[in-house]
Amino acid sequence: MAERAASSASPRGRRRGSPDTRSAILEAARSSFAAHGYAGTTMRAVASAAGVDAALVHHYFGTKDELFLAALQLPVDPRALIGPAVAGPVEEAAERFLGVFLSVWDDPEIQPSLLSFARGMLDPSATRLVSNGLLPVVIEPIGVALGISDPHLRMPLVASQVIGLILMRYVLAVEPLASMPRDRVIATFAPTIQRYLTGDLP
Amino acid sequence: MAERAASSASPRGRRRGSPDTRSAILEAARSSFAAHGYAGTTMRAVASAAGVDAALVHHYFGTKDELFLAALQLPVDPRALIGPAVAGPVEEAAERFLGVFLSVWDDPEIQPSLLSFARGMLDPSATRLVSNGLLPVVIEPIGVALGISDPHLRMPLVASQVIGLILMRYVLAVEPLASMPRDRVIATFAPTIQRYLTGDLP
């Protein structure tokens, strides 16, 4: 069906499937997510802004979640981090999650693009991308997969500490956090994250 | 002496004391702190960049710390927050600090200017202002005044959680944090901050 959509495109001068079409869709998606947030963006509106059939958007990007992840241009698929964090007892989830997360951030090949991504997310124009997109699409599913209670409350708490850690250790490179060995960073922050995941909260 | 400096200024065409002089000094200070960080900035270099006598910089702004705070253009003098956080047992310092801090951030008259300040600090051009200035001049002195051990390690940990909380509750306005009653926010985050201040760390 996607094939058919691609070949039957441009009845009213719409674009045919091509690398340009893919970029046009991605650009339209980025504008729409930034302007209207995740919830306020539809596949149909993105297709219309890009001048293509909605079926072509599905063909290239699958679901709205996948289109959103593509629009974020993350250097790493965050869903790849969920597996290791979820496998194992929930009482040690914070340690596992920090281990995977920091090993990705500490990787000198990936870090530069993660840094530009983080700086982009801190730009005022990206505010809605984070609050209405990154949290529900990327961060809250980790809590759901872990089976914790109240992921809608607990995952924003986790995010508050993880974002602050990224800022201090990588973006601002504040010592002694910037050059602290990874195991010590994990041991420092795991109790905080674990309490937010499964501890008693007011 | 400051008076004398002001009236004896411009022997080589340097500016006389005036509101313009004050702005010129402040602008030169901001550029220098942003480009060279707190440690890399001298009163003399700021005076020279502003085309005034160094004595005039001292006259208008006092010490380098005070010049730095003026250049940050904080809507609240952070040193006013230190008093209440320091007065009382160190075991409850986190609760007191969060109480004072959140009451300032929750104030609808102050919040807009705090938000623009926070956004400015997140701009890549301000990185050095935060890591080489805001931390040693504003944040670490709180730990020193509290008399905690290792403020140089512990206060960046505190900052990592406080910055993340500001981002989630105010800058990104993520629910349920954005509209959570202040007392509940304090009860949620105080155990984290208190552990960073006085708890066992690896």
mmCIF file with all atom_site columns, C-alpha atoms in Angstrom, chain B:
data_model
loop_
_atom_site.group_PDB
_atom_site.id
_atom_site.type_symbol
_atom_site.label_atom_id
_atom_site.label_alt_id
_atom_site.label_comp_id
_atom_site.label_asym_id
_atom_site.label_entity_id
_atom_site.label_seq_id
_atom_site.pdbx_PDB_ins_code
_atom_site.Cartn_x
_atom_site.Cartn_y
_atom_site.Cartn_z
_atom_site.occupancy
_atom_site.B_iso_or_equiv
_atom_site.pdbx_formal_charge
_atom_site.auth_seq_id
_atom_site.auth_comp_id
_atom_site.auth_asym_id
_atom_site.auth_atom_id
_atom_site.pdbx_PDB_model_num
ATOM 1   C CA . MET B 1 1   ? 39.208 57.539 46.575 1.00 0.00 ? 1   MET B CA 1
ATOM 2   C CA . ALA B 1 2   ? 36.444 56.298 44.328 1.00 0.00 ? 2   ALA B CA 1
ATOM 3   C CA . GLU B 1 3   ? 35.178 59.888 44.107 1.00 0.00 ? 3   GLU B CA 1
ATOM 4   C CA . ARG B 1 4   ? 38.636 61.079 43.233 1.00 0.00 ? 4   ARG B CA 1
ATOM 5   C CA . ALA B 1 5   ? 38.925 58.417 40.570 1.00 0.00 ? 5   ALA B CA 1
ATOM 6   C CA . ALA B 1 6   ? 35.604 59.472 39.099 1.00 0.00 ? 6   ALA B CA 1
ATOM 7   C CA . SER B 1 7   ? 36.501 63.155 38.964 1.00 0.00 ? 7   SER B CA 1
ATOM 8   C CA . SER B 1 8   ? 40.081 62.628 37.834 1.00 0.00 ? 8   SER B CA 1
ATOM 9   C CA . ALA B 1 9   ? 39.054 60.251 35.021 1.00 0.00 ? 9   ALA B CA 1
ATOM 10  C CA . SER B 1 10  ? 39.747 60.753 31.324 1.00 0.00 ? 10  SER B CA 1
ATOM 11  C CA . PRO B 1 11  ? 43.329 61.965 31.448 1.00 0.00 ? 11  PRO B CA 1
ATOM 12  C CA . ARG B 1 12  ? 43.755 60.202 28.103 1.00 0.00 ? 12  ARG B CA 1
ATOM 13  C CA . GLY B 1 13  ? 40.228 60.827 26.864 1.00 0.00 ? 13  GLY B CA 1
ATOM 14  C CA . ARG B 1 14  ? 38.791 58.210 29.222 1.00 0.00 ? 14  ARG B CA 1
ATOM 15  C CA . ARG B 1 15  ? 35.111 58.389 30.121 1.00 0.00 ? 15  ARG B CA 1
ATOM 16  C CA . ARG B 1 16  ? 33.896 60.368 33.140 1.00 0.00 ? 16  ARG B CA 1
ATOM 17  C CA . GLY B 1 17  ? 31.594 58.754 35.708 1.00 0.00 ? 17  GLY B CA 1
ATOM 18  C CA . SER B 1 18  ? 27.988 58.707 34.413 1.00 0.00 ? 18  SER B CA 1
ATOM 19  C CA . PRO B 1 19  ? 25.177 56.218 33.796 1.00 0.00 ? 19  PRO B CA 1
ATOM 20  C CA . ASP B 1 20  ? 26.788 55.557 30.405 1.00 0.00 ? 20  ASP B CA 1
ATOM 21  C CA . THR B 1 21  ? 30.082 54.728 32.098 1.00 0.00 ? 21  THR B CA 1
ATOM 22  C CA . ARG B 1 22  ? 28.327 52.247 34.361 1.00 0.00 ? 22  ARG B CA 1
ATOM 23  C CA . SER B 1 23  ? 26.676 50.555 31.357 1.00 0.00 ? 23  SER B CA 1
ATOM 24  C CA . ALA B 1 24  ? 29.943 50.500 29.443 1.00 0.00 ? 24  ALA B CA 1
ATOM 25  C CA . ILE B 1 25  ? 31.685 48.792 32.368 1.00 0.00 ? 25  ILE B CA 1
ATOM 26  C CA . LEU B 1 26  ? 28.844 46.290 32.735 1.00 0.00 ? 26  LEU B CA 1
ATOM 27  C CA . GLU B 1 27  ? 28.895 45.486 29.045 1.00 0.00 ? 27  GLU B CA 1
ATOM 28  C CA . ALA B 1 28  ? 32.671 45.015 29.060 1.00 0.00 ? 28  ALA B CA 1
ATOM 29  C CA . ALA B 1 29  ? 32.359 42.801 32.153 1.00 0.00 ? 29  ALA B CA 1
ATOM 30  C CA . ARG B 1 30  ? 29.685 40.643 30.532 1.00 0.00 ? 30  ARG B CA 1
ATOM 31  C CA . SER B 1 31  ? 31.800 40.114 27.400 1.00 0.00 ? 31  SER B CA 1
ATOM 32  C CA . SER B 1 32  ? 34.872 39.295 29.433 1.00 0.00 ? 32  SER B CA 1
ATOM 33  C CA . PHE B 1 33  ? 33.158 36.849 31.821 1.00 0.00 ? 33  PHE B CA 1
ATOM 34  C CA . ALA B 1 34  ? 31.490 35.121 28.853 1.00 0.00 ? 34  ALA B CA 1
ATOM 35  C CA . ALA B 1 35  ? 34.718 34.897 26.858 1.00 0.00 ? 35  ALA B CA 1
ATOM 36  C CA . HIS B 1 36  ? 37.237 34.141 29.610 1.00 0.00 ? 36  HIS B CA 1
ATOM 37  C CA . GLY B 1 37  ? 35.135 32.846 32.506 1.00 0.00 ? 37  GLY B CA 1
ATOM 38  C CA . TYR B 1 38  ? 35.212 34.204 36.023 1.00 0.00 ? 38  TYR B CA 1
ATOM 39  C CA . ALA B 1 39  ? 38.813 33.251 36.772 1.00 0.00 ? 39  ALA B CA 1
ATOM 40  C CA . GLY B 1 40  ? 40.112 34.631 33.471 1.00 0.00 ? 40  GLY B CA 1
ATOM 41  C CA . THR B 1 41  ? 38.582 38.084 34.016 1.00 0.00 ? 41  THR B CA 1
ATOM 42  C CA . THR B 1 42  ? 40.369 40.890 35.871 1.00 0.00 ? 42  THR B CA 1
ATOM 43  C CA . MET B 1 43  ? 38.971 44.235 37.030 1.00 0.00 ? 43  MET B CA 1
ATOM 44  C CA . ARG B 1 44  ? 41.834 45.887 35.170 1.00 0.00 ? 44  ARG B CA 1
ATOM 45  C CA . ALA B 1 45  ? 40.966 44.162 31.857 1.00 0.00 ? 45  ALA B CA 1
ATOM 46  C CA . VAL B 1 46  ? 37.295 45.134 32.231 1.00 0.00 ? 46  VAL B CA 1
ATOM 47  C CA . ALA B 1 47  ? 38.295 48.755 32.934 1.00 0.00 ? 47  ALA B CA 1
ATOM 48  C CA . SER B 1 48  ? 40.569 48.811 29.927 1.00 0.00 ? 48  SER B CA 1
ATOM 49  C CA . ALA B 1 49  ? 37.896 47.287 27.632 1.00 0.00 ? 49  ALA B CA 1
ATOM 50  C CA . ALA B 1 50  ? 35.409 49.906 28.873 1.00 0.00 ? 50  ALA B CA 1
ATOM 51  C CA . GLY B 1 51  ? 37.944 52.707 28.453 1.00 0.00 ? 51  GLY B CA 1
ATOM 52  C CA . VAL B 1 52  ? 37.874 53.750 32.127 1.00 0.00 ? 52  VAL B CA 1
ATOM 53  C CA . ASP B 1 53  ? 40.161 53.753 35.155 1.00 0.00 ? 53  ASP B CA 1
ATOM 54  C CA . ALA B 1 54  ? 40.191 50.526 37.187 1.00 0.00 ? 54  ALA B CA 1
ATOM 55  C CA . ALA B 1 55  ? 39.344 52.632 40.260 1.00 0.00 ? 55  ALA B CA 1
ATOM 56  C CA . LEU B 1 56  ? 36.059 53.562 38.583 1.00 0.00 ? 56  LEU B CA 1
ATOM 57  C CA . VAL B 1 57  ? 35.133 49.875 38.222 1.00 0.00 ? 57  VAL B CA 1
ATOM 58  C CA . HIS B 1 58  ? 35.719 49.427 41.962 1.00 0.00 ? 58  HIS B CA 1
ATOM 59  C CA . HIS B 1 59  ? 33.744 52.612 42.637 1.00 0.00 ? 59  HIS B CA 1
ATOM 60  C CA . TYR B 1 60  ? 30.684 51.373 40.775 1.00 0.00 ? 60  TYR B CA 1
ATOM 61  C CA . PHE B 1 61  ? 30.794 47.664 41.523 1.00 0.00 ? 61  PHE B CA 1
ATOM 62  C CA . GLY B 1 62  ? 33.042 47.019 44.531 1.00 0.00 ? 62  GLY B CA 1
ATOM 63  C CA . THR B 1 63  ? 34.670 43.588 44.292 1.00 0.00 ? 63  THR B CA 1
ATOM 64  C CA . LYS B 1 64  ? 35.013 41.249 41.324 1.00 0.00 ? 64  LYS B CA 1
ATOM 65  C CA . ASP B 1 65  ? 32.320 38.996 42.851 1.00 0.00 ? 65  ASP B CA 1
ATOM 66  C CA . GLU B 1 66  ? 29.937 41.940 42.960 1.00 0.00 ? 66  GLU B CA 1
ATOM 67  C CA . LEU B 1 67  ? 30.799 42.919 39.384 1.00 0.00 ? 67  LEU B CA 1
ATOM 68  C CA . PHE B 1 68  ? 30.140 39.318 38.356 1.00 0.00 ? 68  PHE B CA 1
ATOM 69  C CA . LEU B 1 69  ? 26.733 39.269 40.082 1.00 0.00 ? 69  LEU B CA 1
ATOM 70  C CA . ALA B 1 70  ? 25.837 42.587 38.423 1.00 0.00 ? 70  ALA B CA 1
ATOM 71  C CA . ALA B 1 71  ? 26.911 41.220 35.020 1.00 0.00 ? 71  ALA B CA 1
ATOM 72  C CA . LEU B 1 72  ? 24.698 38.142 35.520 1.00 0.00 ? 72  LEU B CA 1
ATOM 73  C CA . GLN B 1 73  ? 21.711 40.515 35.867 1.00 0.00 ? 73  GLN B CA 1
ATOM 74  C CA . LEU B 1 74  ? 19.964 38.188 38.286 1.00 0.00 ? 74  LEU B CA 1
ATOM 75  C CA . PRO B 1 75  ? 16.511 39.449 39.258 1.00 0.00 ? 75  PRO B CA 1
ATOM 76  C CA . VAL B 1 76  ? 17.259 38.414 42.870 1.00 0.00 ? 76  VAL B CA 1
ATOM 77  C CA . ASP B 1 77  ? 20.495 38.712 44.802 1.00 0.00 ? 77  ASP B CA 1
ATOM 78  C CA . PRO B 1 78  ? 21.328 35.051 45.452 1.00 0.00 ? 78  PRO B CA 1
ATOM 79  C CA . ARG B 1 79  ? 23.202 36.009 48.606 1.00 0.00 ? 79  ARG B CA 1
ATOM 80  C CA . ALA B 1 80  ? 19.827 36.934 50.112 1.00 0.00 ? 80  ALA B CA 1
ATOM 81  C CA . LEU B 1 81  ? 18.861 33.262 49.839 1.00 0.00 ? 81  LEU B CA 1
ATOM 82  C CA . ILE B 1 82  ? 21.901 32.048 51.717 1.00 0.00 ? 82  ILE B CA 1
ATOM 83  C CA . GLY B 1 83  ? 20.869 33.537 55.084 1.00 0.00 ? 83  GLY B CA 1
ATOM 84  C CA . PRO B 1 84  ? 17.663 31.525 55.633 1.00 0.00 ? 84  PRO B CA 1
ATOM 85  C CA . ALA B 1 85  ? 19.239 28.341 54.264 1.00 0.00 ? 85  ALA B CA 1
ATOM 86  C CA . VAL B 1 86  ? 22.174 28.651 56.641 1.00 0.00 ? 86  VAL B CA 1
ATOM 87  C CA . ALA B 1 87  ? 20.225 29.631 59.779 1.00 0.00 ? 87  ALA B CA 1
ATOM 88  C CA . GLY B 1 88  ? 19.293 26.391 61.574 1.00 0.00 ? 88  GLY B CA 1
ATOM 89  C CA . PRO B 1 89  ? 20.486 22.801 61.815 1.00 0.00 ? 89  PRO B CA 1
ATOM 90  C CA . VAL B 1 90  ? 22.406 21.541 58.788 1.00 0.00 ? 90  VAL B CA 1
ATOM 91  C CA . GLU B 1 91  ? 20.304 18.335 58.845 1.00 0.00 ? 91  GLU B CA 1
ATOM 92  C CA . GLU B 1 92  ? 17.298 20.356 57.642 1.00 0.00 ? 92  GLU B CA 1
ATOM 93  C CA . ALA B 1 93  ? 19.198 22.689 55.318 1.00 0.00 ? 93  ALA B CA 1
ATOM 94  C CA . ALA B 1 94  ? 17.767 21.116 52.143 1.00 0.00 ? 94  ALA B CA 1
ATOM 95  C CA . GLU B 1 95  ? 14.193 21.752 53.224 1.00 0.00 ? 95  GLU B CA 1
ATOM 96  C CA . ARG B 1 96  ? 14.929 25.365 54.199 1.00 0.00 ? 96  ARG B CA 1
ATOM 97  C CA . PHE B 1 97  ? 16.916 26.029 51.029 1.00 0.00 ? 97  PHE B CA 1
ATOM 98  C CA . LEU B 1 98  ? 14.189 24.570 48.774 1.00 0.00 ? 98  LEU B CA 1
ATOM 99  C CA . GLY B 1 99  ? 11.553 26.565 50.666 1.00 0.00 ? 99  GLY B CA 1
ATOM 100 C CA . VAL B 1 100 ? 13.301 29.902 50.097 1.00 0.00 ? 100 VAL B CA 1
ATOM 101 C CA . PHE B 1 101 ? 14.350 29.022 46.572 1.00 0.00 ? 101 PHE B CA 1
ATOM 102 C CA . LEU B 1 102 ? 10.903 27.865 45.401 1.00 0.00 ? 102 LEU B CA 1
ATOM 103 C CA . SER B 1 103 ? 9.095  30.793 47.034 1.00 0.00 ? 103 SER B CA 1
ATOM 104 C CA . VAL B 1 104 ? 11.235 33.126 44.909 1.00 0.00 ? 104 VAL B CA 1
ATOM 105 C CA . TRP B 1 105 ? 10.676 31.083 41.733 1.00 0.00 ? 105 TRP B CA 1
ATOM 106 C CA . ASP B 1 106 ? 6.937  30.761 42.408 1.00 0.00 ? 106 ASP B CA 1
ATOM 107 C CA . ASP B 1 107 ? 6.565  34.540 42.830 1.00 0.00 ? 107 ASP B CA 1
ATOM 108 C CA . PRO B 1 108 ? 4.664  35.694 39.706 1.00 0.00 ? 108 PRO B CA 1
ATOM 109 C CA . GLU B 1 109 ? 6.383  39.105 39.836 1.00 0.00 ? 109 GLU B CA 1
ATOM 110 C CA . ILE B 1 110 ? 9.891  37.620 39.766 1.00 0.00 ? 110 ILE B CA 1
ATOM 111 C CA . GLN B 1 111 ? 9.341  34.459 37.711 1.00 0.00 ? 111 GLN B CA 1
ATOM 112 C CA . PRO B 1 112 ? 9.410  36.056 34.222 1.00 0.00 ? 112 PRO B CA 1
ATOM 113 C CA . SER B 1 113 ? 12.851 37.591 34.779 1.00 0.00 ? 113 SER B CA 1
ATOM 114 C CA . LEU B 1 114 ? 14.136 34.390 36.414 1.00 0.00 ? 114 LEU B CA 1
ATOM 115 C CA . LEU B 1 115 ? 12.937 32.468 33.346 1.00 0.00 ? 115 LEU B CA 1
ATOM 116 C CA . SER B 1 116 ? 14.812 34.749 30.943 1.00 0.00 ? 116 SER B CA 1
ATOM 117 C CA . PHE B 1 117 ? 17.859 34.472 33.177 1.00 0.00 ? 117 PHE B CA 1
ATOM 118 C CA . ALA B 1 118 ? 17.629 30.646 33.153 1.00 0.00 ? 118 ALA B CA 1
ATOM 119 C CA . ARG B 1 119 ? 17.210 30.594 29.360 1.00 0.00 ? 119 ARG B CA 1
ATOM 120 C CA . GLY B 1 120 ? 20.229 32.875 29.008 1.00 0.00 ? 120 GLY B CA 1
ATOM 121 C CA . MET B 1 121 ? 22.326 30.555 31.190 1.00 0.00 ? 121 MET B CA 1
ATOM 122 C CA . LEU B 1 122 ? 21.370 27.591 28.994 1.00 0.00 ? 122 LEU B CA 1
ATOM 123 C CA . ASP B 1 123 ? 22.652 29.348 25.880 1.00 0.00 ? 123 ASP B CA 1
ATOM 124 C CA . PRO B 1 124 ? 25.938 27.801 24.681 1.00 0.00 ? 124 PRO B CA 1
ATOM 125 C CA . SER B 1 125 ? 27.613 31.244 24.856 1.00 0.00 ? 125 SER B CA 1
ATOM 126 C CA . ALA B 1 126 ? 26.974 31.344 28.626 1.00 0.00 ? 126 ALA B CA 1
ATOM 127 C CA . THR B 1 127 ? 28.600 27.975 29.396 1.00 0.00 ? 127 THR B CA 1
ATOM 128 C CA . ARG B 1 128 ? 31.687 29.490 30.995 1.00 0.00 ? 128 ARG B CA 1
ATOM 129 C CA . LEU B 1 129 ? 29.634 31.962 33.021 1.00 0.00 ? 129 LEU B CA 1
ATOM 130 C CA . VAL B 1 130 ? 27.962 29.020 34.738 1.00 0.00 ? 130 VAL B CA 1
ATOM 131 C CA . SER B 1 131 ? 30.839 26.579 35.136 1.00 0.00 ? 131 SER B CA 1
ATOM 132 C CA . ASN B 1 132 ? 33.532 29.130 36.018 1.00 0.00 ? 132 ASN B CA 1
ATOM 133 C CA . GLY B 1 133 ? 31.389 31.788 37.682 1.00 0.00 ? 133 GLY B CA 1
ATOM 134 C CA . LEU B 1 134 ? 27.917 30.925 38.907 1.00 0.00 ? 134 LEU B CA 1
ATOM 135 C CA . LEU B 1 135 ? 29.117 27.781 40.664 1.00 0.00 ? 135 LEU B CA 1
ATOM 136 C CA . PRO B 1 136 ? 32.160 29.151 42.537 1.00 0.00 ? 136 PRO B CA 1
ATOM 137 C CA . VAL B 1 137 ? 30.662 32.604 43.213 1.00 0.00 ? 137 VAL B CA 1
ATOM 138 C CA . VAL B 1 138 ? 27.026 31.806 43.949 1.00 0.00 ? 138 VAL B CA 1
ATOM 139 C CA . ILE B 1 139 ? 26.503 28.113 44.628 1.00 0.00 ? 139 ILE B CA 1
ATOM 140 C CA . GLU B 1 140 ? 29.613 26.825 46.404 1.00 0.00 ? 140 GLU B CA 1
ATOM 141 C CA . PRO B 1 141 ? 29.542 29.634 49.022 1.00 0.00 ? 141 PRO B CA 1
ATOM 142 C CA . ILE B 1 142 ? 26.198 28.232 50.217 1.00 0.00 ? 142 ILE B CA 1
ATOM 143 C CA . GLY B 1 143 ? 27.933 24.953 51.071 1.00 0.00 ? 143 GLY B CA 1
ATOM 144 C CA . VAL B 1 144 ? 30.828 26.795 52.688 1.00 0.00 ? 144 VAL B CA 1
ATOM 145 C CA . ALA B 1 145 ? 28.418 28.877 54.804 1.00 0.00 ? 145 ALA B CA 1
ATOM 146 C CA . LEU B 1 146 ? 26.626 25.669 55.837 1.00 0.00 ? 146 LEU B CA 1
ATOM 147 C CA . GLY B 1 147 ? 29.935 24.250 56.960 1.00 0.00 ? 147 GLY B CA 1
ATOM 148 C CA . ILE B 1 148 ? 29.479 20.984 55.043 1.00 0.00 ? 148 ILE B CA 1
ATOM 149 C CA . SER B 1 149 ? 32.447 18.811 54.140 1.00 0.00 ? 149 SER B CA 1
ATOM 150 C CA . ASP B 1 150 ? 33.668 18.897 50.541 1.00 0.00 ? 150 ASP B CA 1
ATOM 151 C CA . PRO B 1 151 ? 31.491 21.756 49.212 1.00 0.00 ? 151 PRO B CA 1
ATOM 152 C CA . HIS B 1 152 ? 33.479 21.624 45.961 1.00 0.00 ? 152 HIS B CA 1
ATOM 153 C CA . LEU B 1 153 ? 32.120 18.093 45.348 1.00 0.00 ? 153 LEU B CA 1
ATOM 154 C CA . ARG B 1 154 ? 28.720 18.352 47.035 1.00 0.00 ? 154 ARG B CA 1
ATOM 155 C CA . MET B 1 155 ? 27.438 21.687 45.722 1.00 0.00 ? 155 MET B CA 1
ATOM 156 C CA . PRO B 1 156 ? 27.699 20.649 42.035 1.00 0.00 ? 156 PRO B CA 1
ATOM 157 C CA . LEU B 1 157 ? 25.568 17.602 42.960 1.00 0.00 ? 157 LEU B CA 1
ATOM 158 C CA . VAL B 1 158 ? 23.014 19.915 44.593 1.00 0.00 ? 158 VAL B CA 1
ATOM 159 C CA . ALA B 1 159 ? 23.151 22.151 41.508 1.00 0.00 ? 159 ALA B CA 1
ATOM 160 C CA . SER B 1 160 ? 22.518 19.162 39.199 1.00 0.00 ? 160 SER B CA 1
ATOM 161 C CA . GLN B 1 161 ? 19.186 18.439 40.922 1.00 0.00 ? 161 GLN B CA 1
ATOM 162 C CA . VAL B 1 162 ? 18.138 22.068 41.411 1.00 0.00 ? 162 VAL B CA 1
ATOM 163 C CA . ILE B 1 163 ? 18.835 22.967 37.757 1.00 0.00 ? 163 ILE B CA 1
ATOM 164 C CA . GLY B 1 164 ? 16.892 19.876 36.610 1.00 0.00 ? 164 GLY B CA 1
ATOM 165 C CA . LEU B 1 165 ? 13.975 20.832 38.861 1.00 0.00 ? 165 LEU B CA 1
ATOM 166 C CA . ILE B 1 166 ? 13.933 24.412 37.507 1.00 0.00 ? 166 ILE B CA 1
ATOM 167 C CA . LEU B 1 167 ? 13.982 23.079 33.959 1.00 0.00 ? 167 LEU B CA 1
ATOM 168 C CA . MET B 1 168 ? 11.125 20.643 34.471 1.00 0.00 ? 168 MET B CA 1
ATOM 169 C CA . ARG B 1 169 ? 8.871  22.790 36.697 1.00 0.00 ? 169 ARG B CA 1
ATOM 170 C CA . TYR B 1 170 ? 9.407  26.263 35.229 1.00 0.00 ? 170 TYR B CA 1
ATOM 171 C CA . VAL B 1 171 ? 11.253 26.314 31.890 1.00 0.00 ? 171 VAL B CA 1
ATOM 172 C CA . LEU B 1 172 ? 9.568  23.260 30.298 1.00 0.00 ? 172 LEU B CA 1
ATOM 173 C CA . ALA B 1 173 ? 6.517  23.387 32.625 1.00 0.00 ? 173 ALA B CA 1
ATOM 174 C CA . VAL B 1 174 ? 6.184  19.596 32.625 1.00 0.00 ? 174 VAL B CA 1
ATOM 175 C CA . GLU B 1 175 ? 3.197  18.214 34.546 1.00 0.00 ? 175 GLU B CA 1
ATOM 176 C CA . PRO B 1 176 ? 2.646  17.122 37.256 1.00 0.00 ? 176 PRO B CA 1
ATOM 177 C CA . LEU B 1 177 ? 5.704  19.104 38.448 1.00 0.00 ? 177 LEU B CA 1
ATOM 178 C CA . ALA B 1 178 ? 4.600  22.433 36.960 1.00 0.00 ? 178 ALA B CA 1
ATOM 179 C CA . SER B 1 179 ? 1.450  22.716 39.065 1.00 0.00 ? 179 SER B CA 1
ATOM 180 C CA . MET B 1 180 ? 2.492  20.627 42.079 1.00 0.00 ? 180 MET B CA 1
ATOM 181 C CA . PRO B 1 181 ? 1.986  22.459 45.410 1.00 0.00 ? 181 PRO B CA 1
ATOM 182 C CA . ARG B 1 182 ? 5.256  23.846 46.717 1.00 0.00 ? 182 ARG B CA 1
ATOM 183 C CA . ASP B 1 183 ? 5.206  21.791 49.930 1.00 0.00 ? 183 ASP B CA 1
ATOM 184 C CA . ARG B 1 184 ? 4.969  18.582 47.948 1.00 0.00 ? 184 ARG B CA 1
ATOM 185 C CA . VAL B 1 185 ? 7.834  19.635 45.654 1.00 0.00 ? 185 VAL B CA 1
ATOM 186 C CA . ILE B 1 186 ? 9.929  20.339 48.752 1.00 0.00 ? 186 ILE B CA 1
ATOM 187 C CA . ALA B 1 187 ? 9.058  16.959 50.322 1.00 0.00 ? 187 ALA B CA 1
ATOM 188 C CA . THR B 1 188 ? 9.861  15.222 47.012 1.00 0.00 ? 188 THR B CA 1
ATOM 189 C CA . PHE B 1 189 ? 13.278 16.781 46.432 1.00 0.00 ? 189 PHE B CA 1
ATOM 190 C CA . ALA B 1 190 ? 14.549 17.560 49.953 1.00 0.00 ? 190 ALA B CA 1
ATOM 191 C CA . PRO B 1 191 ? 15.813 13.977 50.620 1.00 0.00 ? 191 PRO B CA 1
ATOM 192 C CA . THR B 1 192 ? 17.895 14.132 47.410 1.00 0.00 ? 192 THR B CA 1
ATOM 193 C CA . ILE B 1 193 ? 19.386 17.553 48.195 1.00 0.00 ? 193 ILE B CA 1
ATOM 194 C CA . GLN B 1 194 ? 19.973 16.646 51.850 1.00 0.00 ? 194 GLN B CA 1
ATOM 195 C CA . ARG B 1 195 ? 21.878 13.480 50.879 1.00 0.00 ? 195 ARG B CA 1
ATOM 196 C CA . TYR B 1 196 ? 24.074 15.506 48.509 1.00 0.00 ? 196 TYR B CA 1
ATOM 197 C CA . LEU B 1 197 ? 24.708 18.062 51.299 1.00 0.00 ? 197 LEU B CA 1
ATOM 198 C CA . THR B 1 198 ? 25.409 15.817 54.259 1.00 0.00 ? 198 THR B CA 1
ATOM 199 C CA . GLY B 1 199 ? 24.766 12.150 53.366 1.00 0.00 ? 199 GLY B CA 1
ATOM 200 C CA . ASP B 1 200 ? 27.145 9.303  52.632 1.00 0.00 ? 200 ASP B CA 1
ATOM 201 C CA . LEU B 1 201 ? 28.564 9.490  49.137 1.00 0.00 ? 201 LEU B CA 1
ATOM 202 C CA . PRO B 1 202 ? 30.753 6.954  47.312 1.00 0.00 ? 202 PRO B CA 1
#
